[in-house]
Short mmCIF file of C-alpha atoms in Angstrom, two decimals:
data_model
loop_
_atom_site.label_atom_id
_atom_site.label_comp_id
_atom_site.label_asym_id
_atom_site.label_seq_id
_atom_site.Cartn_x
_atom_site.Cartn_y
_atom_site.Cartn_z
CA MET A 93 -50.33 -8.29 -49.10
CA THR A 94 -48.57 -6.45 -51.91
CA THR A 95 -45.04 -7.21 -53.12
CA VAL A 96 -43.74 -4.02 -51.51
CA GLU A 97 -45.26 -5.07 -48.13
CA ILE A 98 -43.69 -8.53 -48.48
CA ILE A 99 -40.25 -6.98 -49.15
CA GLU A 100 -40.76 -4.66 -46.16
CA ARG A 101 -41.53 -7.59 -43.90
CA ILE A 102 -38.48 -9.53 -45.11
CA VAL A 103 -36.24 -6.52 -44.45
CA THR A 104 -37.65 -5.83 -41.03
CA GLY A 105 -37.63 -9.55 -40.04
CA SER A 106 -34.01 -9.71 -41.17
CA ILE A 107 -33.14 -6.70 -39.07
CA GLY A 108 -34.86 -8.33 -36.08
CA ALA A 109 -33.18 -11.67 -36.62
CA GLY A 110 -29.74 -10.02 -37.04
CA THR A 111 -30.26 -8.08 -33.86
CA GLY A 112 -31.10 -11.19 -32.03
CA LEU A 113 -28.09 -13.07 -33.41
CA PHE A 114 -25.65 -10.28 -32.46
CA LEU A 115 -27.26 -9.95 -29.02
CA SER A 116 -26.87 -13.80 -28.46
CA MET A 117 -23.26 -13.52 -29.54
CA ALA A 118 -22.48 -10.57 -27.15
CA ILE A 119 -24.21 -12.38 -24.21
CA CYS A 120 -22.17 -15.58 -24.85
CA ASN A 121 -18.87 -13.90 -25.33
CA HIS A 122 -19.19 -11.64 -22.27
CA TYR A 123 -21.31 -13.60 -19.82
CA ALA A 124 -22.86 -16.97 -20.60
CA LEU A 125 -19.63 -18.90 -21.48
CA HIS A 126 -18.17 -17.83 -18.20
CA ILE A 127 -20.88 -19.41 -16.21
CA ARG A 128 -20.01 -22.68 -14.49
CA ASP A 129 -20.70 -25.79 -16.63
CA HIS A 130 -23.92 -27.68 -16.15
CA PRO A 131 -25.58 -30.28 -18.35
CA ALA A 132 -28.38 -27.90 -19.16
CA LYS A 133 -25.97 -25.06 -20.05
CA PHE A 134 -25.49 -25.92 -23.69
CA VAL A 135 -29.27 -26.49 -24.20
CA GLY A 136 -29.93 -23.16 -22.51
CA LEU A 137 -27.57 -21.31 -24.90
CA GLN A 138 -29.23 -22.89 -27.88
CA VAL A 139 -32.64 -21.93 -26.57
CA MET A 140 -31.39 -18.32 -26.05
CA PHE A 141 -30.02 -18.12 -29.63
CA LEU A 142 -33.19 -19.57 -31.15
CA SER A 143 -35.50 -17.41 -28.98
CA LEU A 144 -33.64 -14.15 -29.56
CA THR A 145 -32.90 -14.69 -33.23
CA GLY A 146 -36.31 -16.20 -34.16
CA GLY A 147 -38.35 -14.10 -31.69
CA LEU A 148 -36.95 -10.70 -32.80
CA GLY A 149 -37.12 -11.84 -36.45
CA TRP A 150 -40.80 -12.77 -36.08
CA LEU A 151 -41.56 -9.45 -34.24
CA GLY A 152 -39.82 -7.46 -36.91
CA ALA A 153 -41.68 -9.21 -39.64
CA SER A 154 -44.97 -8.77 -37.84
CA MET A 155 -44.55 -5.04 -37.29
CA GLY A 156 -43.27 -4.09 -40.64
CA LEU A 157 -41.73 -0.65 -41.28
CA SER A 158 -42.45 1.63 -38.36
CA LEU A 159 -40.65 3.84 -35.84
CA TRP A 160 -40.23 0.75 -33.61
CA THR A 161 -38.11 -0.83 -36.41
CA LEU A 162 -35.45 1.86 -35.78
CA LEU A 163 -34.66 0.43 -32.27
CA PRO A 164 -33.44 -2.98 -33.34
CA ALA A 165 -31.76 -1.37 -36.35
CA ILE A 166 -29.80 0.88 -34.12
CA ILE A 167 -28.89 -1.99 -31.75
CA LEU A 168 -27.85 -4.13 -34.79
CA LEU A 169 -25.73 -1.39 -36.17
CA GLY A 170 -23.99 -0.75 -32.85
CA LEU A 171 -23.21 -4.45 -32.17
CA ALA A 172 -22.12 -5.06 -35.69
CA SER A 173 -19.77 -2.11 -35.67
CA VAL A 174 -18.22 -3.35 -32.37
CA GLU A 175 -17.70 -6.76 -33.82
CA LEU A 176 -16.30 -5.39 -36.98
CA ARG A 177 -13.89 -3.33 -35.01
CA ASN A 178 -12.73 -6.33 -33.11
CA ILE A 179 -12.16 -8.25 -36.31
CA ILE A 180 -10.21 -5.37 -37.80
CA GLU A 181 -8.11 -5.01 -34.68
CA GLY A 182 -7.40 -8.73 -34.71
CA PHE A 183 -6.13 -8.51 -38.28
CA LYS A 184 -3.88 -5.64 -37.26
CA LEU A 185 -2.41 -7.59 -34.37
CA GLN A 186 -1.79 -10.78 -36.27
CA GLY A 187 1.82 -11.85 -36.12
CA ALA A 188 3.84 -14.19 -38.18
CA ARG A 189 2.31 -17.33 -39.78
CA PRO A 190 3.53 -20.68 -38.60
CA VAL A 191 6.85 -21.68 -40.16
CA SER A 192 5.42 -25.20 -40.64
CA SER A 193 2.35 -27.14 -39.74
CA GLU A 194 1.05 -30.67 -39.62
CA PHE A 195 -2.61 -30.15 -40.26
CA ALA A 196 -5.38 -32.25 -41.72
CA LEU A 197 -7.52 -29.47 -43.24
CA PRO A 198 -11.21 -29.96 -42.68
CA ARG A 199 -13.12 -31.23 -45.66
CA LEU A 200 -16.64 -29.94 -46.44
CA ALA A 201 -18.00 -33.45 -46.40
CA ASN A 202 -16.47 -34.30 -43.09
CA PRO A 203 -17.31 -31.45 -40.63
CA ILE A 204 -16.47 -33.30 -37.35
CA THR A 205 -12.77 -32.53 -36.52
CA THR A 206 -12.86 -33.31 -32.83
CA THR A 207 -9.71 -35.52 -32.83
CA HIS A 208 -7.97 -34.31 -36.01
CA LEU A 209 -4.86 -33.10 -34.11
CA GLY A 210 -2.67 -30.48 -35.69
CA ILE A 211 0.79 -29.12 -34.82
CA LEU A 212 1.78 -25.57 -35.61
CA ARG A 213 5.34 -24.40 -35.35
CA TYR A 214 6.30 -20.74 -34.74
CA GLU A 215 9.59 -18.99 -34.02
CA HIS A 216 10.83 -15.57 -32.87
CA ASP A 217 14.03 -13.96 -31.72
CA HIS A 218 14.71 -12.50 -28.31
CA PRO A 219 18.01 -11.07 -27.11
CA ALA A 220 17.49 -12.34 -23.56
CA CYS A 221 17.08 -16.02 -24.49
CA PRO A 222 19.95 -17.70 -22.69
CA VAL A 223 20.38 -20.49 -25.18
CA HIS A 224 20.75 -20.65 -28.93
CA THR A 225 17.23 -22.02 -29.35
CA LEU A 226 14.65 -22.64 -26.70
CA ARG A 227 11.91 -25.06 -27.82
CA ILE A 228 8.53 -24.72 -26.03
CA VAL A 229 5.59 -27.03 -26.56
CA HIS A 230 2.27 -25.33 -25.57
CA LEU A 231 -0.65 -27.52 -24.53
CA THR A 232 -4.00 -26.16 -23.45
CA ASP A 233 -7.61 -27.06 -22.92
CA ILE A 234 -6.99 -30.80 -22.72
CA HIS A 235 -10.56 -31.20 -21.28
CA LEU A 236 -9.95 -34.90 -20.57
CA ASN A 237 -13.33 -36.65 -20.53
CA ASP A 238 -14.86 -39.95 -21.55
CA SER A 239 -16.37 -38.59 -24.79
CA LEU A 240 -13.02 -38.81 -26.56
CA PRO A 241 -11.06 -42.04 -26.92
CA ALA A 242 -8.28 -42.59 -24.44
CA ASP A 243 -5.92 -43.43 -27.35
CA TYR A 244 -6.33 -39.87 -28.63
CA TYR A 245 -4.75 -38.41 -25.44
CA LEU A 246 -1.90 -40.94 -25.65
CA GLU A 247 -1.36 -39.83 -29.24
CA VAL A 248 -1.06 -36.25 -28.05
CA ALA A 249 1.68 -37.34 -25.52
CA GLU A 250 3.58 -39.21 -28.24
CA ARG A 251 3.49 -36.29 -30.66
CA VAL A 252 4.60 -33.84 -27.95
CA ASN A 253 7.64 -36.08 -27.23
CA ALA A 254 8.41 -36.29 -30.87
CA GLN A 255 9.09 -32.50 -30.87
CA ASN A 256 11.98 -32.93 -28.33
CA PRO A 257 10.84 -30.05 -26.19
CA ASP A 258 13.04 -28.11 -23.81
CA ILE A 259 10.01 -26.91 -21.88
CA VAL A 260 6.33 -27.93 -21.91
CA VAL A 261 3.78 -25.38 -20.75
CA TYR A 262 0.12 -26.03 -19.97
CA THR A 263 -2.39 -23.17 -19.87
CA GLY A 264 -5.28 -24.77 -18.04
CA ASP A 265 -8.53 -26.66 -18.33
CA PHE A 266 -6.97 -30.11 -17.85
CA VAL A 267 -10.42 -31.62 -17.25
CA SER A 268 -14.04 -30.81 -17.82
CA TYR A 269 -15.28 -32.33 -14.51
CA SER A 270 -13.51 -33.47 -11.34
CA ARG A 271 -14.26 -37.17 -11.91
CA PHE A 272 -11.85 -37.13 -14.79
CA ILE A 273 -8.79 -35.86 -12.90
CA PRO A 274 -7.40 -39.38 -12.01
CA HIS A 275 -7.54 -40.22 -15.77
CA LEU A 276 -4.91 -37.55 -16.43
CA ASN A 277 -2.35 -40.03 -15.16
CA ASP A 278 -1.88 -42.01 -18.37
CA MET A 279 -1.32 -38.89 -20.43
CA LEU A 280 0.88 -36.72 -18.17
CA SER A 281 3.10 -39.62 -17.14
CA ARG A 282 4.22 -40.00 -20.74
CA ILE A 283 5.18 -36.41 -21.63
CA GLU A 284 8.88 -35.48 -21.25
CA SER A 285 10.96 -32.37 -21.49
CA ARG A 286 14.57 -31.43 -20.79
CA MET A 287 14.01 -28.24 -18.63
CA GLY A 288 10.75 -29.11 -16.95
CA GLN A 289 7.07 -28.67 -17.26
CA TYR A 290 5.01 -25.73 -16.06
CA ALA A 291 1.27 -25.11 -15.73
CA ILE A 292 -1.61 -22.88 -14.63
CA LEU A 293 -5.17 -23.82 -14.00
CA GLY A 294 -8.20 -22.78 -16.15
CA ASN A 295 -11.80 -22.06 -15.31
CA HIS A 296 -12.89 -25.63 -15.61
CA ASP A 297 -10.16 -26.67 -13.18
CA TYR A 298 -11.35 -24.15 -10.72
CA TRP A 299 -14.94 -25.27 -11.25
CA SER A 300 -14.08 -28.89 -10.58
CA ASP A 301 -11.41 -29.39 -7.93
CA PRO A 302 -8.41 -27.10 -8.10
CA GLU A 303 -6.51 -28.61 -5.28
CA GLN A 304 -6.81 -32.12 -6.73
CA VAL A 305 -5.59 -30.89 -10.12
CA LYS A 306 -2.62 -29.27 -8.38
CA GLN A 307 -1.83 -32.46 -6.65
CA MET A 308 -1.98 -34.34 -9.96
CA LEU A 309 0.39 -31.90 -11.54
CA ALA A 310 2.83 -32.26 -8.57
CA THR A 311 2.66 -35.99 -8.93
CA HIS A 312 4.15 -35.66 -12.46
CA ASN A 313 6.68 -32.91 -11.57
CA ILE A 314 4.64 -30.34 -13.35
CA HIS A 315 5.28 -26.96 -11.58
CA TRP A 316 2.14 -24.95 -10.85
CA VAL A 317 3.16 -21.30 -11.44
CA GLY A 318 -0.19 -19.69 -10.68
CA ALA A 319 1.14 -18.36 -7.35
CA ASN A 320 4.91 -18.21 -7.72
CA PRO A 321 6.98 -17.98 -10.83
CA ALA A 322 9.58 -20.64 -11.80
CA ILE A 323 13.13 -19.41 -12.34
CA LEU A 324 15.59 -21.33 -14.50
CA ASP A 325 19.12 -19.91 -14.21
CA ASP A 326 21.60 -22.79 -14.79
CA PHE A 327 22.84 -21.38 -18.17
CA ASP A 328 26.44 -20.71 -19.24
CA SER A 329 25.40 -17.36 -20.66
CA GLY A 330 24.33 -16.14 -17.17
CA GLY A 331 20.78 -15.31 -18.25
CA ARG A 332 17.54 -16.59 -16.71
CA ILE A 333 14.15 -17.88 -17.84
CA ILE A 334 11.26 -16.77 -15.75
CA ILE A 335 7.91 -18.60 -16.18
CA SER A 336 5.03 -16.88 -14.50
CA GLY A 337 1.29 -17.68 -14.37
CA CYS A 338 -1.74 -15.38 -14.62
CA GLU A 339 -5.01 -17.13 -13.75
CA THR A 340 -7.19 -13.98 -13.99
CA PRO A 341 -10.19 -13.88 -13.50
CA TRP A 342 -10.62 -17.38 -11.85
CA GLY A 343 -7.56 -17.67 -9.63
CA GLU A 344 -5.69 -15.21 -7.36
CA PRO A 345 -5.04 -11.64 -8.55
CA TRP A 346 -1.94 -11.58 -10.77
CA THR A 347 1.30 -10.04 -9.54
CA PRO A 348 4.04 -9.30 -12.06
CA PRO A 349 7.17 -11.19 -11.29
CA ILE A 350 10.36 -9.31 -10.48
CA SER A 351 12.61 -9.55 -13.49
CA GLU A 352 15.75 -7.93 -14.87
CA ALA A 353 16.61 -6.69 -18.36
CA ASN A 354 18.51 -9.77 -19.33
CA ASP A 355 15.70 -12.21 -18.19
CA LEU A 356 13.48 -14.04 -20.72
CA LEU A 357 9.97 -13.64 -19.17
CA LEU A 358 7.38 -16.17 -20.30
CA THR A 359 3.78 -15.85 -19.06
CA LEU A 360 1.03 -18.49 -18.97
CA SER A 361 -2.56 -17.18 -19.13
CA HIS A 362 -5.63 -19.28 -19.62
CA THR A 363 -7.47 -16.51 -21.45
CA PRO A 364 -6.10 -14.12 -24.10
CA ASP A 365 -8.09 -11.31 -22.58
CA THR A 366 -5.19 -10.55 -20.20
CA ILE A 367 -2.86 -9.72 -23.12
CA TYR A 368 -3.21 -5.92 -22.87
CA GLN A 369 -2.29 -6.05 -19.18
CA LEU A 370 0.55 -8.51 -19.75
CA SER A 371 1.96 -6.55 -22.62
CA GLU A 372 2.70 -3.70 -20.19
CA THR A 373 5.26 -6.13 -18.55
CA PRO A 374 8.60 -7.22 -20.03
CA ALA A 375 6.94 -10.54 -21.09
CA SER A 376 8.48 -11.80 -24.25
CA ALA A 377 5.73 -14.29 -24.87
CA VAL A 378 2.30 -15.06 -23.48
CA PHE A 379 0.73 -18.51 -23.96
CA ALA A 380 -3.03 -18.76 -23.77
CA GLY A 381 -6.05 -20.97 -24.74
CA HIS A 382 -9.67 -20.91 -23.52
CA CYS A 383 -11.20 -19.80 -26.86
CA HIS A 384 -10.93 -23.30 -28.48
CA ALA A 385 -10.52 -21.27 -31.77
CA GLY A 386 -14.28 -20.97 -31.64
CA GLN A 387 -14.81 -24.84 -31.64
CA PHE A 388 -17.66 -24.53 -34.11
CA HIS A 389 -16.79 -23.01 -37.47
CA ILE A 390 -18.91 -22.09 -40.49
CA PRO A 391 -16.81 -22.65 -43.67
CA LEU A 392 -15.25 -19.45 -45.08
CA ILE A 393 -16.79 -17.51 -42.10
CA GLY A 394 -15.15 -18.95 -39.10
CA PRO A 395 -16.40 -19.11 -35.51
CA ILE A 396 -19.65 -17.36 -34.55
CA VAL A 397 -18.80 -17.26 -30.77
CA THR A 398 -15.52 -17.08 -28.99
CA PRO A 399 -15.49 -16.85 -25.14
CA SER A 400 -13.65 -13.53 -25.02
CA HIS A 401 -14.64 -9.96 -24.11
CA TYR A 402 -12.98 -8.97 -27.41
CA GLY A 403 -15.28 -11.16 -29.47
CA ARG A 404 -13.43 -12.34 -32.55
CA ARG A 405 -10.36 -10.19 -32.03
CA PHE A 406 -8.32 -13.07 -30.64
CA ILE A 407 -9.26 -16.42 -32.10
CA HIS A 408 -6.26 -18.52 -32.87
CA GLY A 409 -2.59 -18.31 -33.80
CA HIS A 410 0.08 -15.74 -33.26
CA TYR A 411 -0.48 -12.15 -32.37
CA LEU A 412 1.91 -9.25 -31.54
CA VAL A 413 0.68 -6.84 -28.97
CA LYS A 414 3.24 -4.00 -28.57
CA ARG A 415 6.39 -6.17 -28.16
CA THR A 416 4.76 -9.19 -26.58
CA HIS A 417 4.07 -12.30 -28.62
CA LEU A 418 0.73 -13.97 -27.92
CA TYR A 419 0.42 -17.58 -28.82
CA LEU A 420 -3.23 -18.75 -28.76
CA SER A 421 -3.78 -22.45 -29.30
CA ALA A 422 -7.05 -24.05 -30.26
CA GLY A 423 -6.43 -26.65 -27.50
CA ILE A 424 -6.49 -30.43 -27.37
CA GLY A 425 -9.95 -31.21 -26.23
CA ALA A 426 -13.43 -29.81 -26.33
CA SER A 427 -16.23 -29.26 -23.84
CA SER A 428 -19.93 -28.51 -23.75
CA PRO A 429 -20.31 -30.46 -25.89
CA ALA A 430 -17.09 -32.46 -26.61
CA LEU A 431 -17.34 -31.78 -30.38
CA ARG A 432 -15.50 -29.70 -32.89
CA ILE A 433 -16.90 -28.79 -36.27
CA TYR A 434 -14.56 -27.61 -39.02
CA CYS A 435 -12.10 -26.63 -36.25
CA ASN A 436 -9.03 -28.78 -35.54
CA PRO A 437 -7.55 -29.27 -32.11
CA ASP A 438 -3.86 -28.46 -32.01
CA PHE A 439 -0.84 -27.69 -29.90
CA PHE A 440 2.05 -25.19 -30.61
CA VAL A 441 5.73 -25.68 -30.90
CA VAL A 442 7.50 -22.27 -30.35
CA ASP A 443 11.24 -21.89 -30.92
CA ILE A 444 12.71 -18.76 -29.31
CA HIS A 445 16.13 -17.99 -30.70
CA GLY A 446 18.83 -16.24 -28.71
CA PRO A 447 22.02 -14.54 -29.70
CA HIS A 448 24.19 -17.29 -28.19
CA PRO A 449 26.06 -19.46 -30.80
CA LEU A 450 25.76 -23.24 -30.75
CA PRO A 451 28.58 -24.91 -28.82
CA SER A 452 31.46 -25.88 -31.05
CA THR A 453 32.24 -29.56 -31.50
CA SER A 454 35.73 -30.96 -32.05
CA GLU A 455 36.41 -33.63 -34.52
#
């Protein structure tokens, strides 16, 4: 085999392998990661990645340059252009960076970051906020399981309380499997807030036992807003805070809450894929999770797969879609498997500032 032929085989093999990789990513983002969890699911996904990437790579290298090489090249170009468009759109929609953070940055020599909890703080103004500053702590994807130490979840509760939240919101996936629902007691019983706690369910909650999860939430005075919004209206300014839940596509179809111009509307959504629909409403902020910020990162590249129809458009952080703020947390836990690589778990602290002055104090 001549040098030219070897180079041709390398090129065609790379085209085939790239096509297999992008096909695997597309299948995971759009379909596979929405399939109900099973012990064999993670293994099956790895087999799919290896089979498509390695198989198409071997096929391309075996065939060399021919008319058949054009087909995977066209597929690769199409899939890569879609993913590039998603990444560009994600950059365009990125909002403000956190005003502060408590983050242990991953080190190259220590890739496992499963319990390296971070806290990111954001803030934005809204004229309908009925108080001077409304502090919201956003928790998502707790995925309580026995693969992580119980002390880790108690640490989360302590660090949430240290933020002195007015409101705590949860955007689903409290557990990975139903047998862990009773174990939520220790963590949820410790979390406190001044104006209440509000939650929706995620896909894992619906796959396990949604009624038992709702019962657990009710035990700890956490209001499930998946069916009916919560309305807070005991404010001197006369305004209201409406907290609604969107559990699409796993729960009931979402119905926009009835609100007025001077209401602060907050929406909880397990997945960020609903943001374009929710941005058509008066929602000031949408809180979401589900993506785990990719869970497995390659240094300097980021996640390969995110469970979103938009690929890597929405990964983590703050986005601004029209006039709606999207806060997308990496989540607390991990599932399938319970492991994070170069990707910290975190929760968000969001301060929404209103036009109302702080109450004066007399000396």
